[in-house]
mmCIF file of C-alpha atoms in Angstrom:
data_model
loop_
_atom_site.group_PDB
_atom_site.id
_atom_site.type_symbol
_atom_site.label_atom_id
_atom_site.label_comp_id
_atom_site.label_asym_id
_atom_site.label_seq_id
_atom_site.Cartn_x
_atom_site.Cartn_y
_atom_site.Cartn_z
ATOM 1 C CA UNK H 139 23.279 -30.323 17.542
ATOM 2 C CA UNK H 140 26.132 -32.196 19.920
ATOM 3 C CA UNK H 141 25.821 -29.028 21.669
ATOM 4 C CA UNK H 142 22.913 -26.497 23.478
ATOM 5 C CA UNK H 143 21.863 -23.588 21.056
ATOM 6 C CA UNK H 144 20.057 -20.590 21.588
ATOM 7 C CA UNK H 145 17.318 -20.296 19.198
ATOM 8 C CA UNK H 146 15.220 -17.384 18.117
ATOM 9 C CA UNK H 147 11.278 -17.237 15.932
ATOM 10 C CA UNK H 148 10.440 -13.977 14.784
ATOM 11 C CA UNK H 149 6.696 -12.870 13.189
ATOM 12 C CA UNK H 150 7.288 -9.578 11.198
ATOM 13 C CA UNK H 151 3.802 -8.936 10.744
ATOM 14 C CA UNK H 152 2.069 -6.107 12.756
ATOM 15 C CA UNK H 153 -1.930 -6.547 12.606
ATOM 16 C CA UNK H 154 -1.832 -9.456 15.377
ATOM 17 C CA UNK H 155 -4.251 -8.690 18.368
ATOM 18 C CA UNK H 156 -3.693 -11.927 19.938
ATOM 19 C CA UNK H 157 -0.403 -13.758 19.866
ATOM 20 C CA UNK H 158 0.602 -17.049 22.045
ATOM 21 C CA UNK H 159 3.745 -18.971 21.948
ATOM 22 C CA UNK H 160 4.283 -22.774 23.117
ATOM 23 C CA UNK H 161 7.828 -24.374 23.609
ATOM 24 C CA UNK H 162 6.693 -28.227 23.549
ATOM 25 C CA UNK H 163 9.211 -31.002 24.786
ATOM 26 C CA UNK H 164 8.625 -34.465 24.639
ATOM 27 C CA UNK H 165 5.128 -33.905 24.587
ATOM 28 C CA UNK H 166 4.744 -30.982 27.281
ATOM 29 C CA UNK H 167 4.655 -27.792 27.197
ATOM 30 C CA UNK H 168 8.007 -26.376 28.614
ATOM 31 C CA UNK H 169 7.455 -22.819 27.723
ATOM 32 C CA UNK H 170 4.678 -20.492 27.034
ATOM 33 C CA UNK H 171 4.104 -17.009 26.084
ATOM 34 C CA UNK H 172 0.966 -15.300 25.817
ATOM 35 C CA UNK H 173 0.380 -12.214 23.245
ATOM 36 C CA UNK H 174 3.741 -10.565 23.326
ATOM 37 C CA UNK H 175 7.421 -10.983 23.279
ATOM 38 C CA UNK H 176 10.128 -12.185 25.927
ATOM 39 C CA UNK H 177 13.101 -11.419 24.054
ATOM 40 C CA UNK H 178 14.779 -7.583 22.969
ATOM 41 C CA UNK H 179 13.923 -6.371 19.834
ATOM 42 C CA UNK H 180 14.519 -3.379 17.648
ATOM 43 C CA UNK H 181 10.868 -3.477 17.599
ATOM 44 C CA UNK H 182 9.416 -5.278 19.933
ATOM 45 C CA UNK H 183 5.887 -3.785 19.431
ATOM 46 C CA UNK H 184 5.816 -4.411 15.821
ATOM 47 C CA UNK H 185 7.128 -7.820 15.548
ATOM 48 C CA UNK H 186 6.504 -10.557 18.205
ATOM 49 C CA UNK H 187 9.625 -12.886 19.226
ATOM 50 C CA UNK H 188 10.082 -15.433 21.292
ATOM 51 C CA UNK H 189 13.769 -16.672 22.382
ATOM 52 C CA UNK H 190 14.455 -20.573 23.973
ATOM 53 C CA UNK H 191 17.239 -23.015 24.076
ATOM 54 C CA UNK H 192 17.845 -26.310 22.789
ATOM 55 C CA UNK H 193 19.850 -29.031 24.690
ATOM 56 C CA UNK H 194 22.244 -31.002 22.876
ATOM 57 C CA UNK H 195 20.768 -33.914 20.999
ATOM 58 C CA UNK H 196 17.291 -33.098 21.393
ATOM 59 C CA UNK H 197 14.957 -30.971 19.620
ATOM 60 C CA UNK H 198 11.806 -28.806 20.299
ATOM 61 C CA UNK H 199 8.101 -28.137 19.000
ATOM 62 C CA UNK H 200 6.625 -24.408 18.569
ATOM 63 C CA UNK H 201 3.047 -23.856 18.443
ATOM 64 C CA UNK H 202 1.560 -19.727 17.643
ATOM 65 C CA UNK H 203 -2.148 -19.201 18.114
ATOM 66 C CA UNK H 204 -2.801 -16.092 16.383
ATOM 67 C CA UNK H 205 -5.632 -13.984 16.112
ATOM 68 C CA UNK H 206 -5.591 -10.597 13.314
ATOM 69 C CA UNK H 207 -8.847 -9.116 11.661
ATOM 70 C CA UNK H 208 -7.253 -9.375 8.630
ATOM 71 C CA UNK H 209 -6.404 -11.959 6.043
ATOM 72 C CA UNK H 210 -2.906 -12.191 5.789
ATOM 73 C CA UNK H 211 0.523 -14.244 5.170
ATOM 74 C CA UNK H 212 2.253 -14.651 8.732
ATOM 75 C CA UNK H 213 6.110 -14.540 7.215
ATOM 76 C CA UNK H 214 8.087 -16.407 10.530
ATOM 77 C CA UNK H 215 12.137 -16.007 10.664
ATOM 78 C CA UNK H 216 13.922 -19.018 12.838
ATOM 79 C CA UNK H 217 17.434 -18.947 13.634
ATOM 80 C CA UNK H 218 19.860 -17.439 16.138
ATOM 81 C CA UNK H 219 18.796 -14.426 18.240
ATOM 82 C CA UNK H 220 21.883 -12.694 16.644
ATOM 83 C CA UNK H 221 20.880 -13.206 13.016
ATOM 84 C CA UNK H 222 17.881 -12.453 13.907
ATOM 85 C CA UNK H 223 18.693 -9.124 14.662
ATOM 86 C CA UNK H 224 20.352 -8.248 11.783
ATOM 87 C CA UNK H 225 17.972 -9.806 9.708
ATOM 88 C CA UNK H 226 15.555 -7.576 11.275
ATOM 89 C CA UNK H 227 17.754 -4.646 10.635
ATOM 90 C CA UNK H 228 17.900 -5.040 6.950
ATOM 91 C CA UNK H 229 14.226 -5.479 6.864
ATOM 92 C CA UNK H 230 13.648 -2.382 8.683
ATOM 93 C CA UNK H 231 16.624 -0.422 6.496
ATOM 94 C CA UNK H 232 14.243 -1.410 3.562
ATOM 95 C CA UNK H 233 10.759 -0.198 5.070
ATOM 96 C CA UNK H 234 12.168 3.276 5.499
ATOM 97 C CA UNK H 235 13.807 3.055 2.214
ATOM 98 C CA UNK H 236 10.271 2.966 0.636
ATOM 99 C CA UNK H 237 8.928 5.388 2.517
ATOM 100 C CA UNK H 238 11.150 7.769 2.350
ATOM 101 C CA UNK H 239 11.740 7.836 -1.313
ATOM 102 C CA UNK H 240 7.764 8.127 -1.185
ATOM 103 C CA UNK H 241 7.918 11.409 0.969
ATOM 104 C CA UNK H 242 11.126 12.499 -1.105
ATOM 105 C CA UNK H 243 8.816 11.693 -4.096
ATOM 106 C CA UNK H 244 5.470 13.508 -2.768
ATOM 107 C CA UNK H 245 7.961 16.508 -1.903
ATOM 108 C CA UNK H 246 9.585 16.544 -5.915
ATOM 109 C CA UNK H 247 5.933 16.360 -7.307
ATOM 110 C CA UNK H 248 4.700 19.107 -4.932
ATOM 111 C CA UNK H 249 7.510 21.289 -6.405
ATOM 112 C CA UNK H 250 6.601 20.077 -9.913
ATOM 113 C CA UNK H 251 3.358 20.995 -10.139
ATOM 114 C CA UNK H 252 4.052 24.329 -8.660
ATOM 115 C CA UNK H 253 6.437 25.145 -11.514
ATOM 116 C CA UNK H 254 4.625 23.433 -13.878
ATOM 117 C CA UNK H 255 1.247 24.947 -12.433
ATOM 118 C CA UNK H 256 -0.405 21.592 -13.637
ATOM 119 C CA UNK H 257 -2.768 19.680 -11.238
ATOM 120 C CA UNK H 258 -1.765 16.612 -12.259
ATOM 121 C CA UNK H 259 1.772 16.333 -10.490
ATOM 122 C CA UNK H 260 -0.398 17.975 -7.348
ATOM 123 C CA UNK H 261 -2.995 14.651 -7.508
ATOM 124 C CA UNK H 262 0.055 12.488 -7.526
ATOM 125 C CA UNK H 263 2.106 14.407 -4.788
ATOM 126 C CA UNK H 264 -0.950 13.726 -2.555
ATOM 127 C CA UNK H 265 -0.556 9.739 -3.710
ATOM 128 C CA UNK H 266 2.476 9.211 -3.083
ATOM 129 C CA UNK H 267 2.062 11.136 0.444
ATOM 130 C CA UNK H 268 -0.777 9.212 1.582
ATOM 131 C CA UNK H 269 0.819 6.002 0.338
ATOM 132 C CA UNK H 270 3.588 6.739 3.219
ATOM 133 C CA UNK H 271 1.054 7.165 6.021
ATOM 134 C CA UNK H 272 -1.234 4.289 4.442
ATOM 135 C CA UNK H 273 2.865 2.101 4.640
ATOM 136 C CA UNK H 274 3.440 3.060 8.090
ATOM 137 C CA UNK H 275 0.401 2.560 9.837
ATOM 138 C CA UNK H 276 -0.019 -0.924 8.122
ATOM 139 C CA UNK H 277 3.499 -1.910 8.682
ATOM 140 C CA UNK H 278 2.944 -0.722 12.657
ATOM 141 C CA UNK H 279 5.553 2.004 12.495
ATOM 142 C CA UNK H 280 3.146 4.689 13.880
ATOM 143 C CA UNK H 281 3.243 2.848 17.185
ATOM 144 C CA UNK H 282 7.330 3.427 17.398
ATOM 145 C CA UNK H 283 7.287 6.871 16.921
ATOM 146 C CA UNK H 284 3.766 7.346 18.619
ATOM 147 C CA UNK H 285 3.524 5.218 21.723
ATOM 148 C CA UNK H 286 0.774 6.758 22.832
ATOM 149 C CA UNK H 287 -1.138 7.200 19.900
ATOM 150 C CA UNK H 288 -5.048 6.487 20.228
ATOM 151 C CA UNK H 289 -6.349 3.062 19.565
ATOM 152 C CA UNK H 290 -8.042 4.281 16.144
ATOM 153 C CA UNK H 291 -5.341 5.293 14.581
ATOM 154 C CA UNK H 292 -4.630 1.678 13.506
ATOM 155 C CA UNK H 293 -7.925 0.744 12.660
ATOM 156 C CA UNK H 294 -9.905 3.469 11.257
ATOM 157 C CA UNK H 295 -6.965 5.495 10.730
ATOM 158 C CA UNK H 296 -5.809 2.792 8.304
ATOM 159 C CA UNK H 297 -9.173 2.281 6.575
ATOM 160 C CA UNK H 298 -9.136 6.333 5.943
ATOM 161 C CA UNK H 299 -5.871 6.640 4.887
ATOM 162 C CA UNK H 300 -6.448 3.575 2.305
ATOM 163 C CA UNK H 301 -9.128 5.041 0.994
ATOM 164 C CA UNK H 302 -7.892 8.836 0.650
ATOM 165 C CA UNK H 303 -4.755 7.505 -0.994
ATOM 166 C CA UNK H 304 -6.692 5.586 -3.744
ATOM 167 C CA UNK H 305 -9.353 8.430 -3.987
ATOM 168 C CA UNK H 306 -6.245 10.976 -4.879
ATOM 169 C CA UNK H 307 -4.781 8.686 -7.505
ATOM 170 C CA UNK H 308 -8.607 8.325 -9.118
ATOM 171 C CA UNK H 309 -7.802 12.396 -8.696
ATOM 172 C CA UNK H 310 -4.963 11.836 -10.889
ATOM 173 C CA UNK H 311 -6.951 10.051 -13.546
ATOM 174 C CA UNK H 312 -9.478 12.470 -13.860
ATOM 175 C CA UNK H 313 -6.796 15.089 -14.310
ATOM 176 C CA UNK H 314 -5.071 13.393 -16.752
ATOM 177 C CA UNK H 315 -7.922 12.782 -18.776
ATOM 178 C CA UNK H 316 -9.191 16.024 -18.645
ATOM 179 C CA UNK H 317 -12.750 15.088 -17.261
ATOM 180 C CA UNK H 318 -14.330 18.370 -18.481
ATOM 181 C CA UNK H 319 -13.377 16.998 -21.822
ATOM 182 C CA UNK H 320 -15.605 13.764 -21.725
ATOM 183 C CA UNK H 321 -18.839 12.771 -22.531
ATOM 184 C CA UNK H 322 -21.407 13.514 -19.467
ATOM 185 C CA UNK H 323 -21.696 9.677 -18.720
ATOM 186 C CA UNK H 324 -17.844 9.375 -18.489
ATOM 187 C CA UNK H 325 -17.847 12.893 -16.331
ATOM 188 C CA UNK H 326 -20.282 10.793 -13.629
ATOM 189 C CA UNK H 327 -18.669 7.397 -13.823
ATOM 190 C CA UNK H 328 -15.358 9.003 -12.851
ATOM 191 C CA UNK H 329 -17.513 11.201 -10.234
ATOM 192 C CA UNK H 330 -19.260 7.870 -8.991
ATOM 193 C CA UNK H 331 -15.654 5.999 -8.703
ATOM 194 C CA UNK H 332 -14.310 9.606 -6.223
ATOM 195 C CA UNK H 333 -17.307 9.342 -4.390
ATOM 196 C CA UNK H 334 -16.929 5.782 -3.635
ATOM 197 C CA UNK H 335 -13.664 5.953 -1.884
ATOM 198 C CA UNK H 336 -15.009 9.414 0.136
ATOM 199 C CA UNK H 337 -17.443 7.374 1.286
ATOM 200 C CA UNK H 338 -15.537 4.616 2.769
ATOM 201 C CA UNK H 339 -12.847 7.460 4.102
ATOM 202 C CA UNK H 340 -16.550 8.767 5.873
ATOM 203 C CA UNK H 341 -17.086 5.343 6.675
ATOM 204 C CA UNK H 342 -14.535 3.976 8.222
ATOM 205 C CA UNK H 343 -15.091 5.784 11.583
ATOM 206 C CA UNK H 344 -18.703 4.824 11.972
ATOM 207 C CA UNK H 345 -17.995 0.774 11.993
ATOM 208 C CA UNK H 346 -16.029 -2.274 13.130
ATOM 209 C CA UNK H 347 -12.632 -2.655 11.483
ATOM 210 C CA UNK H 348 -13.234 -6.028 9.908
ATOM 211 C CA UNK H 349 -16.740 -5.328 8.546
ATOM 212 C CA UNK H 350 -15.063 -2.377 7.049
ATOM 213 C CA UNK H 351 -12.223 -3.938 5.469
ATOM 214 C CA UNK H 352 -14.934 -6.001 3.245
ATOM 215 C CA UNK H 353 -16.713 -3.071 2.519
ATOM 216 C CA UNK H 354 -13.514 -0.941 1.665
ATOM 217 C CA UNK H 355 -12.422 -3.883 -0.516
ATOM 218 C CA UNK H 356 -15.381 -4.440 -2.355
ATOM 219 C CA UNK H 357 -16.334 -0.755 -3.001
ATOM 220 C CA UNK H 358 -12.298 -0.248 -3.875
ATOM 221 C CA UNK H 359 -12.373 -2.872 -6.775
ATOM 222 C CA UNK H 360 -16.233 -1.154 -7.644
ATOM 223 C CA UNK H 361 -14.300 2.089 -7.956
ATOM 224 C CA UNK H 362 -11.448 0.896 -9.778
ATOM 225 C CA UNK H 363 -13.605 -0.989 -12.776
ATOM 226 C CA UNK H 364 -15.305 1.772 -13.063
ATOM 227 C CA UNK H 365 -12.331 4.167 -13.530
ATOM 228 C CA UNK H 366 -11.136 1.525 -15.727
ATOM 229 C CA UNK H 367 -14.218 1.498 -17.663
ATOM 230 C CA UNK H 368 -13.946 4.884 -18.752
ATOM 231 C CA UNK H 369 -10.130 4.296 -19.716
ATOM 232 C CA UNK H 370 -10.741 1.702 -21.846
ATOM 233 C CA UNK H 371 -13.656 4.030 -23.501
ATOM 234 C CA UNK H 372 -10.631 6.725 -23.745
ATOM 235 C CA UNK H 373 -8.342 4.434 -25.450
ATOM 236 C CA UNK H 374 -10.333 3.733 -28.592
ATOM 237 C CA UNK H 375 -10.276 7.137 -29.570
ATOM 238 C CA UNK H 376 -6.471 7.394 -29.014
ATOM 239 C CA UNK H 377 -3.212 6.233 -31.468
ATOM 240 C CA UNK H 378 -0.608 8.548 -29.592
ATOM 241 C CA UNK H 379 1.690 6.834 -28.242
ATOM 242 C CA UNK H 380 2.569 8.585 -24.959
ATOM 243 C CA UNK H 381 -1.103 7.776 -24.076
ATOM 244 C CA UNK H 382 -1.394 4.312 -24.914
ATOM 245 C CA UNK H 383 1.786 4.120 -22.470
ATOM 246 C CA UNK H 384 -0.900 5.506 -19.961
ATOM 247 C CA UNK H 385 -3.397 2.599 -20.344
ATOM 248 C CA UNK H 386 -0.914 -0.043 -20.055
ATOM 249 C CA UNK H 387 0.333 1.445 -17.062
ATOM 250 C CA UNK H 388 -3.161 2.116 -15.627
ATOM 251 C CA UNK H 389 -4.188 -1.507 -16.665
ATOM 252 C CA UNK H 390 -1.603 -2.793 -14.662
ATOM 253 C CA UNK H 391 -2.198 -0.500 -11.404
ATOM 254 C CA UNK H 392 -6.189 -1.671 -12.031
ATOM 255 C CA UNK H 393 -5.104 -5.426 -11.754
ATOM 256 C CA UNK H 394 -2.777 -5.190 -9.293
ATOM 257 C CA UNK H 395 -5.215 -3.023 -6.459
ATOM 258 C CA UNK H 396 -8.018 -5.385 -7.714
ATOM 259 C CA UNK H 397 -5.762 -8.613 -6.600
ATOM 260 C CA UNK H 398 -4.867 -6.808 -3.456
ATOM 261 C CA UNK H 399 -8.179 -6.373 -2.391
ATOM 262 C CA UNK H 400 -9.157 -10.098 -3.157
ATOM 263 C CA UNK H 401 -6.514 -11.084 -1.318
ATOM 264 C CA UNK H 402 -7.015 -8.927 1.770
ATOM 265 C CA UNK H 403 -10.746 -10.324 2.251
ATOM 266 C CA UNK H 404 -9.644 -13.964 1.769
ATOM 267 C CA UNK H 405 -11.132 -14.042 -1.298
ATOM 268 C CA UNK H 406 -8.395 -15.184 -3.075
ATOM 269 C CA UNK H 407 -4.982 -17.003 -0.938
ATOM 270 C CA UNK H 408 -2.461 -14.824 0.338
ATOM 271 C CA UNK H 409 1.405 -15.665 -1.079
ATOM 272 C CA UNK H 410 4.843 -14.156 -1.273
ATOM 273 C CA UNK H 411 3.652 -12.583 -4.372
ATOM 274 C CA UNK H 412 0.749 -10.530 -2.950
ATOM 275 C CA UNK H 413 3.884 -9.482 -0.316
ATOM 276 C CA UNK H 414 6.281 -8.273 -2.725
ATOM 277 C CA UNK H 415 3.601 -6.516 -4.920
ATOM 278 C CA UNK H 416 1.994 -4.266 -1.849
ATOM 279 C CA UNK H 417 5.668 -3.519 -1.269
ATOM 280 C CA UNK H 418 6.605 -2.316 -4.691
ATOM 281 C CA UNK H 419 3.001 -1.528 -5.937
ATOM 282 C CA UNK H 420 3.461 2.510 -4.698
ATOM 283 C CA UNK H 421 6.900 3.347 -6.331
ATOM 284 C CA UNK H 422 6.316 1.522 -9.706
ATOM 285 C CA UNK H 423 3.394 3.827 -9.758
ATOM 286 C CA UNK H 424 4.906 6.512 -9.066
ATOM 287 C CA UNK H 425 7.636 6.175 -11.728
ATOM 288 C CA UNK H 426 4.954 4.958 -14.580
ATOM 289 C CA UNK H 427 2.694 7.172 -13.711
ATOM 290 C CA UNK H 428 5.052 10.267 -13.430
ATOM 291 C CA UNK H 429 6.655 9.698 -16.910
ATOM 292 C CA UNK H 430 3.675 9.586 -18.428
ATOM 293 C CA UNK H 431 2.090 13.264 -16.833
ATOM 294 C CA UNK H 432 5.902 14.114 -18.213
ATOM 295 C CA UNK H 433 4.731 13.154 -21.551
ATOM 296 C CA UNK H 434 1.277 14.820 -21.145
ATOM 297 C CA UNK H 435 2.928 18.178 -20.102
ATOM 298 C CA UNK H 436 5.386 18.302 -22.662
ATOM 299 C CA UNK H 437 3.034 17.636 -25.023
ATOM 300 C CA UNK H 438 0.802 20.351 -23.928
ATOM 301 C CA UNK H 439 3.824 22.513 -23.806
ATOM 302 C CA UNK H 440 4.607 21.684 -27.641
ATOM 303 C CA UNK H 441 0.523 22.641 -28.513
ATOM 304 C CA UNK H 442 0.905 25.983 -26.514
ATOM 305 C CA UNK H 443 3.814 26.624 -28.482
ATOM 306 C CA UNK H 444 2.390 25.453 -32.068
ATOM 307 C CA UNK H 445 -0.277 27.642 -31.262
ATOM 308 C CA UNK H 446 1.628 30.868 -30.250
ATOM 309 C CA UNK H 447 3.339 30.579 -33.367
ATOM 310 C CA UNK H 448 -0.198 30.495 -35.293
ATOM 311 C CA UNK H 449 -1.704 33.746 -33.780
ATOM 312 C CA UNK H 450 1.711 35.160 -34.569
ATOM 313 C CA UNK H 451 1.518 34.332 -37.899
#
């Protein structure tokens, strides 16, 4: 540029526990930050940033040396410090979006299965509940509105939160498929599949946060195949239409927490798209999943009907 300009890098990712910044000029290093930010932020704690200028007519080299126990996609914003504040705004505007419409959600469903005394809309209050906490602590909001939180909140915290929110949705399943209703091997694959995630929620304040991410991962996809075992085994013995809408919507949570998983333990590379789909995973559940318990219960309703009028008549 023929003129100076103040220039701004931002990381918006949380799980960093080492972070160092080098300005390098002509082959030196002219700046240098280590593990932290020099520059006011909205959330400074949250999301590193790193502010330097840029003389006219010349131009300047960042290096980051990061270290997270996690496998992730580092998403960098670069541009002026005032765009990058509203930038970071926006982004922020969105987070609570999502997590407030799942508390406003968990709230609704509460209600719901309090009127409609069915346990279903309970499992799936508890979901979309946990999937707030589980958002929050990942996304490093806890530490705004806890500053002095404890230093496992974050790391086991996160691991037992995970694992209780996917252990209530599995909740959910067995619900909707009325488990007393199935065949004794179905009754203690979907029994196995619970027990599973308890254990990891168990486990995850006895070890090391990266060991347990593997383990969480692997027994989460274990836990998953074999809920979706007994689904498929559910939907050859169904034509109805409101519950074939079930499997395709449970076949594509299955896939979609299976890929996460991969993804999380390196397995498989990290993109945009694994981004976008932890972001908007929860609420597409939520509204799939909640139309179809509508279907269920009105359903039910209709049979409890039909059958009042038979002892009538």
């Amino acid at each position: 540029s023929p003129r100076a300009e103040p220039f701004a890098v931002l990381l918006r990712y949380a799980r960093i526990s080492r972070l160092d910044w080098f300005v390098v000029a002509n082959g030196r290093v002219e700046k240098s930050l280590a593990s932290g930010t020099d520059a006011p932020s909205s959330e400074p704690a949250r999301h590193p940033m790193i502010e330097f200028n840029i003389p006219p007519g010349e131009s300047r080299t960042l290096f980051v040396r990061t270290a997270s126990d996690t496998s992730q996609m580092l998403s960098f914003f670069a541009g002026s410090p005032g765009a990058m504040q509203r930038a970071e705004a926006r982004q922020s505007a969105l987070d609570f979006f999502l997590i407030g419409s799942c508390v406003a959600a968990a709230a609704f469903l509460a209600l719901q299965s309090l009127t409609q005394r069915q346990s279903m809309f309970f499992h799936l209050a508890m979901f979309a509940g946990f999937f707030s906490a589980y958002y929050a602590i990942y996304h490093g909001y806890v530490g705004e509105f806890w500053p002095s939180r404890p230093f496992w909140i974050e790391r086991s915290g996160f691991m037992f939160i995970a694992a209780i929110t996917v252990f209530s949705f599995l909740r959910f399943n067995s619900t909707y498929l009325d488990i007393r209703s199935l065949a004794r091997h179905e009754r203690l694959i979907l029994r196995t599949a619970e027990s599973l995630m308890l254990f990891v929620a168990a486990l995850a304040f006895f070890i090391d946060f990266a060991n347990g991410v593997r383990i969480m991962s692997a027994l989460l996809v274990a836990s998953i195949l074999l809920t979706s075992l007994v689904v498929v085994l559910r939907a050859r013995h169904t034509r109805r239409r409101d519950e074939i809408w079930f499997f395709l919507a449970w076949t594509v949570f299955g896939a979609s927490i299976c890929l996460i998983a991969l993804k999380m333990t390196a397995i498989l590379p990290v993109s945009v798209f694994f981004e976008v789909l932890q972001r908007f995973l929860a609420p597409g559940i939520l509204v799939g999943f909640f139309l179809v318990a509508s279907a269920r219960q009105r359903s039910l309703q209709r049979l409890e009907i039909q059958l009042a009028e038979t002892e009538a008549l």
